[in-house]
PDB file of C-alpha atoms and ligand atoms in Angstrom:
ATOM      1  CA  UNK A   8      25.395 -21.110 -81.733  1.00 71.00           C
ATOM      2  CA  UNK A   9      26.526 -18.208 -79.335  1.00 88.00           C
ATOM      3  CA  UNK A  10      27.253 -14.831 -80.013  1.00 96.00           C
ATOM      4  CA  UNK A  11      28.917 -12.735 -77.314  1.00 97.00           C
ATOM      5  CA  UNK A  12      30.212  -9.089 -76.895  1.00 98.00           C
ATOM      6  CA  UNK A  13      33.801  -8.474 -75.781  1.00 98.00           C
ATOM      7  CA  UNK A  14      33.168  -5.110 -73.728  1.00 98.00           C
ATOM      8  CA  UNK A  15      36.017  -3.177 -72.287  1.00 98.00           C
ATOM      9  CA  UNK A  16      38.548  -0.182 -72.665  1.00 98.00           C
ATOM     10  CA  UNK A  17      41.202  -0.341 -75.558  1.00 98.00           C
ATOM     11  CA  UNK A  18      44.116  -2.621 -74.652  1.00 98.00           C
ATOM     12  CA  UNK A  19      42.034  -4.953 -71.921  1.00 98.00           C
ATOM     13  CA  UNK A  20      42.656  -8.241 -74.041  1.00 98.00           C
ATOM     14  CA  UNK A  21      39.391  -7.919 -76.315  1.00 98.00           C
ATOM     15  CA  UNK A  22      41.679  -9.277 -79.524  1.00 97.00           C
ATOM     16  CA  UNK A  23      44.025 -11.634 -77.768  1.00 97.00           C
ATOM     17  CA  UNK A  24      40.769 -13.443 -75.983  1.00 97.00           C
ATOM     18  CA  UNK A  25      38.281 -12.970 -79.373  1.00 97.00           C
ATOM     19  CA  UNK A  26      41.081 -14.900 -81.376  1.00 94.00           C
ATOM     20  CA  UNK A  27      41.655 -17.759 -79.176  1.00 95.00           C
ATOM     21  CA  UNK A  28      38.103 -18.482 -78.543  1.00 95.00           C
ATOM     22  CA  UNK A  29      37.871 -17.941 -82.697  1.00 94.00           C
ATOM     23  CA  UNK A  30      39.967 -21.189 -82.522  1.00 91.00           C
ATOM     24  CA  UNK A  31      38.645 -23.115 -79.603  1.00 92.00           C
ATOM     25  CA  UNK A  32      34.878 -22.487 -80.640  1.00 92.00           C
ATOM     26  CA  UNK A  33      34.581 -22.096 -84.407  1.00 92.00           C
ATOM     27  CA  UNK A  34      33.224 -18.478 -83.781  1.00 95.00           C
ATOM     28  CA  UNK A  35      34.157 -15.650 -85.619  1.00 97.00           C
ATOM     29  CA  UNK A  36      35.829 -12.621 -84.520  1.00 97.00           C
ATOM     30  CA  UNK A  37      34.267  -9.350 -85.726  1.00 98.00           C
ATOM     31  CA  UNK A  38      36.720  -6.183 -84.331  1.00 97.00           C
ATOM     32  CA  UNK A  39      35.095  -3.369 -85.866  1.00 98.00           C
ATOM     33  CA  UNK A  40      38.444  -1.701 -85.305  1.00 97.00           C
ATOM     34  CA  UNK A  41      40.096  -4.223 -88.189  1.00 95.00           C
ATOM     35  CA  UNK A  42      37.361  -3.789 -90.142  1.00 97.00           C
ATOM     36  CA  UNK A  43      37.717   0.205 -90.364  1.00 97.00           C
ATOM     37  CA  UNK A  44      41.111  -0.359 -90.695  1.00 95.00           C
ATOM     38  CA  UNK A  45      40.940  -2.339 -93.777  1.00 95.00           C
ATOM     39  CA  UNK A  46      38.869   0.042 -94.754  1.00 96.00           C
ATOM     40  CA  UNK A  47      41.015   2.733 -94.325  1.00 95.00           C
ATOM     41  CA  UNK A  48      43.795   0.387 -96.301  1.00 94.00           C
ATOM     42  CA  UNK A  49      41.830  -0.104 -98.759  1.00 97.00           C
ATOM     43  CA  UNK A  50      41.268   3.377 -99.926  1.00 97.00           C
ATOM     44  CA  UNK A  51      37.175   3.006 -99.744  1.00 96.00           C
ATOM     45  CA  UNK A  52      35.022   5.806 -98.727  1.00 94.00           C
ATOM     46  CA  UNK A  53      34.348   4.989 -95.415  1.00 94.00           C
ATOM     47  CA  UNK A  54      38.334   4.372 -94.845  1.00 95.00           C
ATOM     48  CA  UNK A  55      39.229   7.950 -95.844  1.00 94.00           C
ATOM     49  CA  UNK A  56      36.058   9.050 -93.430  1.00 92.00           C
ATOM     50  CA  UNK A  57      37.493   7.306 -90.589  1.00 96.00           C
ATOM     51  CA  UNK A  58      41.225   7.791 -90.762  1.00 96.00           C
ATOM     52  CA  UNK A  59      41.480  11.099 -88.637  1.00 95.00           C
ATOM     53  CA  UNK A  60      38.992  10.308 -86.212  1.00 97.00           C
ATOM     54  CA  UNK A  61      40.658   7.261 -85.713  1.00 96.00           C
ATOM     55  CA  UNK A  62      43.792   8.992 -85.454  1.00 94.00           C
ATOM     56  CA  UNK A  63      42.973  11.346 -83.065  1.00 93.00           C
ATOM     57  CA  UNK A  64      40.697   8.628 -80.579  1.00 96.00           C
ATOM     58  CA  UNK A  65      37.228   9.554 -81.304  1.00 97.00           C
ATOM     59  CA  UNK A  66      34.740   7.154 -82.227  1.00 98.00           C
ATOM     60  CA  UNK A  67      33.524   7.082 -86.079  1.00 98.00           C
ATOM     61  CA  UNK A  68      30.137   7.708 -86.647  1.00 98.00           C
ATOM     62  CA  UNK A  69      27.364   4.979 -85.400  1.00 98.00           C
ATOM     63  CA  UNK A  70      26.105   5.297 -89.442  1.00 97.00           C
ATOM     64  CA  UNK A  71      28.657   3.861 -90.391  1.00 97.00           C
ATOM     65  CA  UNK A  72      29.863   1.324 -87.628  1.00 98.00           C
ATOM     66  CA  UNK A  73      26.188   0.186 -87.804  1.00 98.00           C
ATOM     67  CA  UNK A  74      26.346  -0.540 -91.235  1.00 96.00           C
ATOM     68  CA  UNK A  75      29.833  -2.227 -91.622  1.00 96.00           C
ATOM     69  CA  UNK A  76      28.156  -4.742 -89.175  1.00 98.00           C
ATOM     70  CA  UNK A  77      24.775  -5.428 -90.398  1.00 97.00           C
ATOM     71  CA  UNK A  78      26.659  -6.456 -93.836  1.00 96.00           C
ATOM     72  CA  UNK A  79      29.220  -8.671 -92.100  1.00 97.00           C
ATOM     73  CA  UNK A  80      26.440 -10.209 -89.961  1.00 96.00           C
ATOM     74  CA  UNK A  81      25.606 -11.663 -93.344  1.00 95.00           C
ATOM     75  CA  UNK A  82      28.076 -13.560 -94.042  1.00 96.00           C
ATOM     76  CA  UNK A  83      27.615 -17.518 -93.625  1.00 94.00           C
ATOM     77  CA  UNK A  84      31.454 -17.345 -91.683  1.00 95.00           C
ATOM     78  CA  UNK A  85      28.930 -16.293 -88.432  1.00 95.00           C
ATOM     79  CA  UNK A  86      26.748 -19.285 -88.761  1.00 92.00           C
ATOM     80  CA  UNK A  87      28.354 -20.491 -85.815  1.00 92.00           C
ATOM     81  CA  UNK A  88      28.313 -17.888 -83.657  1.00 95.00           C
ATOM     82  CA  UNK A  89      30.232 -14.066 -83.553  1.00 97.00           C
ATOM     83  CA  UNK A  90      32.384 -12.537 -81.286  1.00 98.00           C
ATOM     84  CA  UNK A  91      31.687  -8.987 -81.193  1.00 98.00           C
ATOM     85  CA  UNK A  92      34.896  -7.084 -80.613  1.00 98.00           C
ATOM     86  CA  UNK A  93      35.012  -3.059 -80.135  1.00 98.00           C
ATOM     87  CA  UNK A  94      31.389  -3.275 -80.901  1.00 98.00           C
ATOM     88  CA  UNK A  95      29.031  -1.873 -79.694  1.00 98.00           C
ATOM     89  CA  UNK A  96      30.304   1.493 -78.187  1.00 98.00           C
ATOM     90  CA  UNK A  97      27.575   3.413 -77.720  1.00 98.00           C
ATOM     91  CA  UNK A  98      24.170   2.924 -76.578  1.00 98.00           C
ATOM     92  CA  UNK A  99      23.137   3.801 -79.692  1.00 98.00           C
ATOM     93  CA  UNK A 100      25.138   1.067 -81.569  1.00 98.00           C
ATOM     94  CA  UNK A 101      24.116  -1.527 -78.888  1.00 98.00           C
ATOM     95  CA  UNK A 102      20.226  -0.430 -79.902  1.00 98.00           C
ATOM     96  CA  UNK A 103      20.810  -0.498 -82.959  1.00 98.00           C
ATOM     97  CA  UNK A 104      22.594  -4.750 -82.671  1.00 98.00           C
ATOM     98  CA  UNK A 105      19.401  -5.535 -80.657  1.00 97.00           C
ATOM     99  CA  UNK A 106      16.763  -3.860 -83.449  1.00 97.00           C
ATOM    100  CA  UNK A 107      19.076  -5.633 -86.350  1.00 97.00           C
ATOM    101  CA  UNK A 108      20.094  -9.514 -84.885  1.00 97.00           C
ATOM    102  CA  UNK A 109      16.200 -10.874 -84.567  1.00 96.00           C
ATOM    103  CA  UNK A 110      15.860 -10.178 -88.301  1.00 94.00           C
ATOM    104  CA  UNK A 111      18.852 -12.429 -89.278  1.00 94.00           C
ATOM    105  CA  UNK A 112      17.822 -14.671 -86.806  1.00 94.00           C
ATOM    106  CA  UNK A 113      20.197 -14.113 -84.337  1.00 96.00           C
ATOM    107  CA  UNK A 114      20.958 -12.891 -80.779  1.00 96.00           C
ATOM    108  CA  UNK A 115      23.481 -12.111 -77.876  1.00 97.00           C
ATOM    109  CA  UNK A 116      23.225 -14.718 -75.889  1.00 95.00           C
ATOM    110  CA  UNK A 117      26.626 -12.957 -73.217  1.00 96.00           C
ATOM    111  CA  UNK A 118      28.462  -9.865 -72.568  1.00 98.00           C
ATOM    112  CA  UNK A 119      31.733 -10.192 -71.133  1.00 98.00           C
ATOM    113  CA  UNK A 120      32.956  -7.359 -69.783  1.00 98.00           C
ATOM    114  CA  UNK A 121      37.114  -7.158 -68.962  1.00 98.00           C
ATOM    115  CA  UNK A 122      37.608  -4.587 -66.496  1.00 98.00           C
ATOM    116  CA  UNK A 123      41.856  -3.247 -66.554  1.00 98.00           C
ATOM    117  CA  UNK A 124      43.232  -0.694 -64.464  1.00 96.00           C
ATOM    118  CA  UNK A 125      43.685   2.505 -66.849  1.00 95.00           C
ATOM    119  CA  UNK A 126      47.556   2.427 -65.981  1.00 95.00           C
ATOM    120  CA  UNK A 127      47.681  -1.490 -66.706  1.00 97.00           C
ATOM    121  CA  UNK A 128      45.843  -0.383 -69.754  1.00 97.00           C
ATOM    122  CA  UNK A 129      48.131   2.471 -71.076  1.00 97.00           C
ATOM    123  CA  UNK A 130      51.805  -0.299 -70.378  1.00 97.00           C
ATOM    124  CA  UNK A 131      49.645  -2.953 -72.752  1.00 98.00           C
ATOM    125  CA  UNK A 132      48.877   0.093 -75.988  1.00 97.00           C
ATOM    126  CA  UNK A 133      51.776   1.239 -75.727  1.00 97.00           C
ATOM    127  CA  UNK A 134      53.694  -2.037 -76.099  1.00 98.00           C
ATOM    128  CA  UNK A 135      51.501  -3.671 -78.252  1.00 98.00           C
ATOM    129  CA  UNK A 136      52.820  -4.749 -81.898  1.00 98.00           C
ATOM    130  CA  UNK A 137      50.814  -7.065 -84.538  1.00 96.00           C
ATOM    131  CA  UNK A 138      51.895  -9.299 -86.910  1.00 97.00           C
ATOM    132  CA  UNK A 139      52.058  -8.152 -90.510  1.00 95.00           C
ATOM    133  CA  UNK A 140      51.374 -10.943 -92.292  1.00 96.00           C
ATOM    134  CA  UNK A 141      48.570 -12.438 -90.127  1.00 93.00           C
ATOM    135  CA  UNK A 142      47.694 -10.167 -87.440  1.00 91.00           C
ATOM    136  CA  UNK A 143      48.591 -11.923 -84.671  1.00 94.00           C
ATOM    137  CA  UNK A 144      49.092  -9.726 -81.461  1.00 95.00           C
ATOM    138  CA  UNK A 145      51.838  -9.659 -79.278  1.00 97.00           C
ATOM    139  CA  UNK A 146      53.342  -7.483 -76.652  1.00 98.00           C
ATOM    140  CA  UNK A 147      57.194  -6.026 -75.858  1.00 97.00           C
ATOM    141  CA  UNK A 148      57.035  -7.719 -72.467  1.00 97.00           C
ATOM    142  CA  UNK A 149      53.485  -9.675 -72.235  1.00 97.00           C
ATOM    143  CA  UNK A 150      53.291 -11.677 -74.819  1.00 97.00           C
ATOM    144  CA  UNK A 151      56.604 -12.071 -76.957  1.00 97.00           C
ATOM    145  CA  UNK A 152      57.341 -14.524 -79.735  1.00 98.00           C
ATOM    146  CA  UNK A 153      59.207 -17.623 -78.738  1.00 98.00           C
ATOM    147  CA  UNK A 154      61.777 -16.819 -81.118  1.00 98.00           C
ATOM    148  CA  UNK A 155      62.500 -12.893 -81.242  1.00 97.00           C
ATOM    149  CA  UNK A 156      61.455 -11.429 -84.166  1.00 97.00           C
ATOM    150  CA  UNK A 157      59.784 -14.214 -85.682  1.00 98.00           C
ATOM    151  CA  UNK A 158      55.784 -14.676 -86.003  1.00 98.00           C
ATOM    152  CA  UNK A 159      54.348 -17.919 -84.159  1.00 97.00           C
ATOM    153  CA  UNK A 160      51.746 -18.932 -86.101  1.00 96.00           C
ATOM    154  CA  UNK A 161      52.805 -17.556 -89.271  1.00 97.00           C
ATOM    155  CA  UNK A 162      56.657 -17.487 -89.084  1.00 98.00           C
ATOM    156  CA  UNK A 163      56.332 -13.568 -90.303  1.00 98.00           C
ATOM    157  CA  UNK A 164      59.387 -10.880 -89.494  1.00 98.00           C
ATOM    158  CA  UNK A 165      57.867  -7.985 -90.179  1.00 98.00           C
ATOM    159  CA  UNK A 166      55.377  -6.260 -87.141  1.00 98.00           C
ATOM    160  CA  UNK A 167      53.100  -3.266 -87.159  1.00 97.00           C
ATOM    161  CA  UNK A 168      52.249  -0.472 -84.521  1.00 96.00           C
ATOM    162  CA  UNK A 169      48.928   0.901 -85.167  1.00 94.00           C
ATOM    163  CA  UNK A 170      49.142   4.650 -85.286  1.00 91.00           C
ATOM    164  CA  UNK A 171      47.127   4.859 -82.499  1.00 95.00           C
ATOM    165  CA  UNK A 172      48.927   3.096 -80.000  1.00 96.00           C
ATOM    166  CA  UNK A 173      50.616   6.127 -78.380  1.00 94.00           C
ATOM    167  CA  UNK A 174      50.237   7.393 -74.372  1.00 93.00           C
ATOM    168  CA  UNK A 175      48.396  10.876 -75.888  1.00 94.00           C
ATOM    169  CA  UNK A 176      45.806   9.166 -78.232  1.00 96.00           C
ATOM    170  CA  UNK A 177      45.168   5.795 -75.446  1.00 95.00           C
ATOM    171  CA  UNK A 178      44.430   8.677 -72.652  1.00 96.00           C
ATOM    172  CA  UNK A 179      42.301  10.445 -75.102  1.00 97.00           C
ATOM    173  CA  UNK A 180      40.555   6.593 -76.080  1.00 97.00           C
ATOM    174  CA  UNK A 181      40.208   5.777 -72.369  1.00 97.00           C
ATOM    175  CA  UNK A 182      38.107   9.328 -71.624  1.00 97.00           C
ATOM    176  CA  UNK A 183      35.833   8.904 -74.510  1.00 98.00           C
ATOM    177  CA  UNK A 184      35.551   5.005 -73.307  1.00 98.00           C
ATOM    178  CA  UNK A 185      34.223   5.983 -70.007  1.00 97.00           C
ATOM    179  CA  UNK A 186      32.096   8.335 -71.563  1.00 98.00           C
ATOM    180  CA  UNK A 187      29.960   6.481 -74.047  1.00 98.00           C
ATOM    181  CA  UNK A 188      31.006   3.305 -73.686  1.00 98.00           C
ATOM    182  CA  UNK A 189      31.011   2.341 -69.844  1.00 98.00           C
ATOM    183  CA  UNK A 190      27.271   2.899 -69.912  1.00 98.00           C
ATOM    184  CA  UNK A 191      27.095  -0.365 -71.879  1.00 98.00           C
ATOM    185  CA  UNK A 192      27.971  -2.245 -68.625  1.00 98.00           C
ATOM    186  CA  UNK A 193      24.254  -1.115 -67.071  1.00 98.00           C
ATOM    187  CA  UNK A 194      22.742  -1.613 -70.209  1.00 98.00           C
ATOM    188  CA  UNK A 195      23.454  -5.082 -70.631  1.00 98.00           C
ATOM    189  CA  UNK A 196      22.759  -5.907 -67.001  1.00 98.00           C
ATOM    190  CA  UNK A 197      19.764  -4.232 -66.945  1.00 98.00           C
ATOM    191  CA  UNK A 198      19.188  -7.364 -69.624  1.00 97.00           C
ATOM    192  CA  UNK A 199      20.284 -10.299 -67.456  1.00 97.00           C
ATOM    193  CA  UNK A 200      23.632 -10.764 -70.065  1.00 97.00           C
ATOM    194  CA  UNK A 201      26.613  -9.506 -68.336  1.00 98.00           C
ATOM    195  CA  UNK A 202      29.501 -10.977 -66.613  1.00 98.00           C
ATOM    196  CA  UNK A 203      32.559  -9.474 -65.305  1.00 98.00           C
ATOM    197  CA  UNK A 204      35.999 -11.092 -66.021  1.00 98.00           C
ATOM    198  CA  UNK A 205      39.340  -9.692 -63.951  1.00 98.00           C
ATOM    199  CA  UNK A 206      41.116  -8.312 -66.873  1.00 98.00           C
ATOM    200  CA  UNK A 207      44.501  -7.658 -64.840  1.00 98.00           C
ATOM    201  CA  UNK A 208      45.109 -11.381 -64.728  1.00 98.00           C
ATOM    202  CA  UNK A 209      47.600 -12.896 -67.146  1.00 97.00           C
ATOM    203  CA  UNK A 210      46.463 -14.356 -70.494  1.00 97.00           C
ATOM    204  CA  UNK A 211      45.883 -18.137 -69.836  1.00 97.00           C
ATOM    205  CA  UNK A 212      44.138 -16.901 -66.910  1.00 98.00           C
ATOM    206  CA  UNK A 213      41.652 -14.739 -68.292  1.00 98.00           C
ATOM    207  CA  UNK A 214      40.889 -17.290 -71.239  1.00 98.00           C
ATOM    208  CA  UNK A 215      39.902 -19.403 -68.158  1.00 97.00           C
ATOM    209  CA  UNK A 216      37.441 -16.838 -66.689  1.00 97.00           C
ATOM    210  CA  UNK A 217      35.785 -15.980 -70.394  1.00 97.00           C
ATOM    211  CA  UNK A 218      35.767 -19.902 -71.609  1.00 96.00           C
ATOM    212  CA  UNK A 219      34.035 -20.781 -68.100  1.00 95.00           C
ATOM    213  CA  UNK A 220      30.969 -17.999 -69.393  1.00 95.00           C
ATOM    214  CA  UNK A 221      31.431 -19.736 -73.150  1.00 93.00           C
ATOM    215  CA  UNK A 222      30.934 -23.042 -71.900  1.00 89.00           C
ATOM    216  CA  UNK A 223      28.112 -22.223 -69.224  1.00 87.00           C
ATOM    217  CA  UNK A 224      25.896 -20.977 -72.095  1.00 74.00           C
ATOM    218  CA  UNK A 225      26.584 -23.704 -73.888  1.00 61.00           C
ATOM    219  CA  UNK A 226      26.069 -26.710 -71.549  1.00 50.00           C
TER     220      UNK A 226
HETATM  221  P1  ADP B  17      42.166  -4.885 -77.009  1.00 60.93           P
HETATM  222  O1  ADP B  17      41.765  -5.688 -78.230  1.00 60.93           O
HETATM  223  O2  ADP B  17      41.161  -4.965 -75.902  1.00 60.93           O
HETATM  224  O3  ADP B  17      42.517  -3.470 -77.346  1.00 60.93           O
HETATM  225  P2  ADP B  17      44.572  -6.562 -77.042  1.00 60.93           P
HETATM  226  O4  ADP B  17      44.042  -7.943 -76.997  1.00 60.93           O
HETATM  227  O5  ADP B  17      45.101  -6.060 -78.324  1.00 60.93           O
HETATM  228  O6  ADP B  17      43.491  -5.528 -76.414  1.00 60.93           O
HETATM  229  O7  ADP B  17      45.722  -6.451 -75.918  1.00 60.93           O
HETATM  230  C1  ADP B  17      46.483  -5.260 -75.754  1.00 60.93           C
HETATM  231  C2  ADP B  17      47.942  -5.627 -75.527  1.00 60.93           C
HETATM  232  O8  ADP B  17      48.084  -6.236 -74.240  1.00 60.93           O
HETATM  233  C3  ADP B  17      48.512  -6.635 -76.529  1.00 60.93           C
HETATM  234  O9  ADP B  17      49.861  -6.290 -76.783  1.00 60.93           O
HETATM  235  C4  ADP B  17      48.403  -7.983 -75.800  1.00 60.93           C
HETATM  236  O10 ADP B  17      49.445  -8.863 -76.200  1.00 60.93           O
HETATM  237  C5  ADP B  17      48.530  -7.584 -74.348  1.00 60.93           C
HETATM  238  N1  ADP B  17      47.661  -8.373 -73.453  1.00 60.93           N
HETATM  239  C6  ADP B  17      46.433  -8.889 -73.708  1.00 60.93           C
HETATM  240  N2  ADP B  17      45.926  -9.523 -72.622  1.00 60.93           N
HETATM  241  C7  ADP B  17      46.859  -9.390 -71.645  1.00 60.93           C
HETATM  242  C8  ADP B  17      46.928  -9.834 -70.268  1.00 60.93           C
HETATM  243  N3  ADP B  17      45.923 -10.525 -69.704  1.00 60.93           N
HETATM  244  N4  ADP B  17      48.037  -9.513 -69.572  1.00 60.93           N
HETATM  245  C9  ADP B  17      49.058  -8.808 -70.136  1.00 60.93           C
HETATM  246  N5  ADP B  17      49.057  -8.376 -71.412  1.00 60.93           N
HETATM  247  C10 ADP B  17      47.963  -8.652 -72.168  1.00 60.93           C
HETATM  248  P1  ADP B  18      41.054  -1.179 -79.215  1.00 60.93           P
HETATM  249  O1  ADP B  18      41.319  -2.606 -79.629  1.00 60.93           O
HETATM  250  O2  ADP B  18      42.294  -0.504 -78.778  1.00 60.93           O
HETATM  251  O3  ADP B  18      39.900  -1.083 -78.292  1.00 60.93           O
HETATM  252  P2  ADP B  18      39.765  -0.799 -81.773  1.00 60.93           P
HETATM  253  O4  ADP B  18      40.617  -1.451 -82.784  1.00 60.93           O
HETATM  254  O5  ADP B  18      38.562  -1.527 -81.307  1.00 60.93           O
HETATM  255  O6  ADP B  18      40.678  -0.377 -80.534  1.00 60.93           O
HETATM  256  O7  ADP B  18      39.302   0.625 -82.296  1.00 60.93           O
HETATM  257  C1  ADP B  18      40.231   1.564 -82.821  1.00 60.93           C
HETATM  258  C2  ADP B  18      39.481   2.816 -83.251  1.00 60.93           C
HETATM  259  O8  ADP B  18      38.534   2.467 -84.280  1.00 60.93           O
HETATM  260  C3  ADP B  18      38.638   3.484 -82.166  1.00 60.93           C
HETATM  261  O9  ADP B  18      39.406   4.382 -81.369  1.00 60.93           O
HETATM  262  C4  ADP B  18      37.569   4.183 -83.006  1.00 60.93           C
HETATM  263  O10 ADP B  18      38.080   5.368 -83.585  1.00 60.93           O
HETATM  264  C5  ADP B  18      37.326   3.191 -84.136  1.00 60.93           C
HETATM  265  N1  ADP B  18      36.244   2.229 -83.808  1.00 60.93           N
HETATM  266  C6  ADP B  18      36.358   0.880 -83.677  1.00 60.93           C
HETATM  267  N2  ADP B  18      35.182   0.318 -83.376  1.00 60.93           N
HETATM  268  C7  ADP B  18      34.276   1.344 -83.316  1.00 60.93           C
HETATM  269  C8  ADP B  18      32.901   1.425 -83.016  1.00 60.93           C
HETATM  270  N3  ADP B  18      32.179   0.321 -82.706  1.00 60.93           N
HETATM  271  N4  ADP B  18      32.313   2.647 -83.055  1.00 60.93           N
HETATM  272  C9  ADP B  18      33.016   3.769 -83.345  1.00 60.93           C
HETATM  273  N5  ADP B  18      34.324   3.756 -83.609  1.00 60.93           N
HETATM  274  C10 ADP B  18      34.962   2.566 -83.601  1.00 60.93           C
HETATM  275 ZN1   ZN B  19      52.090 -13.960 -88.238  1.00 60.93          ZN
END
């Protein structure tokens, strides 16, 4: 079993990489983002909390972040292992992991942070369109379908933007991750657990760099 943290600003390849090691490792990806937007699709309390925040590139409230993980955490899908996605973002939230994982017998055994130039960063957001049916991530120029318009894996035609995804709200999401995010990097090196992948590479490339950490704390 190994649980890991994705770290890194919005649009460095947290998804793309958490799915495809979902498949080559039986672990689970938890994006706290998909959570609060199902949430938000859903109707539920917390959904209509988050929407504008969301909208507008804050961060929603640790409370409730907190919380929407320490019930998925229970869930026997993590047995094998999670991969934390867009969690934690704060100091506070990454306290909060390390005070709640011992109890359910668990811990982070690797942070992998993906560092992306902020321009790289703003191209991949504002291209970025997902699957409707399954979720499955592409990008306009990155990482098309093989046939246009037509989902890979699930054969789909019909693709979402997240609302988001525009230059405005990614500048806005790329301030507030250097501000109470980035200090996550010392944190978890301050704790022996952090390694740094080159997020500019291309795709295949940096599931080489993350799967060479996966497999070192493994063997
Ligand atoms: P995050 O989950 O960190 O916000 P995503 O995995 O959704 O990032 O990636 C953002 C966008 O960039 C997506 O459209 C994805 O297809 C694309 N992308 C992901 N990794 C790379 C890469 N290494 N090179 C180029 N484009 C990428
Ligand atoms: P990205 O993949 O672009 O990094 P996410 O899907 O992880 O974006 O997050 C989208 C939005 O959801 C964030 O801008 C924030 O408003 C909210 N969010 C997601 N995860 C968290 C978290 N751990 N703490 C607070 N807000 C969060
Ligand atoms: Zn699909």
């Amino acid at each position: 079993m190994s649980n890991l943290i994705l770290l890194g600003p919005p649009g460095a390849g947290k998804g793309t990489q958490a799915k495809i090691l979902e498949e080559r490792f039986g672990l689970k990806q938890l994006s706290t983002g998909d959570m609060l937007r199902a949430a938000i699709a859903a109707g539920t309390e917390t959904g209509l909390k988050a929407k504008a925040v969301m909208d507008r590139g804050d961060l929603v409230s640790d409370d409730i972040v907190i919380g929407i993980v320490a019930d998925r955490l229970d869930k026997p899908d993590v047995a094998k292992g999670a991969i934390f996605d867009g969690f934690p973002r704060t100091t506070a939230q990454a306290e909060a992991l390390d005070k709640m994982l011992p109890s359910k017998g668990k811990k982070i055994d690797s942070v992998i942070e993906m560092r992306v130039d902020d321009e790289a960063l703003v191209k991949r957001i504002t291209g970025r369109y997902t699957c409707a049916k399954c979720g499955q991530g592409y990008h306009e120029e990155f990482a098309k379908p093989k046939t246009p318009g037509v989902c890979d894996v699930c054969g789909g035609t019909e693709f979402t933007r997240r609302a988001d995804d525009n230059e405005k709200t990614v500048r806005d999401r790329l301030a507030v991750y250097n501000k109470q995010t980035a200090p996550l990097v010392a944190y978890y090196q301050g704790k022996g657990k952090l390694h740094v992948v080159d997020g500019m590479a291309d795709i295949a490339a940096v599931t080489q760099a993350v799967e060479a950490v996966v497999k070192g704390l493994k063997g």
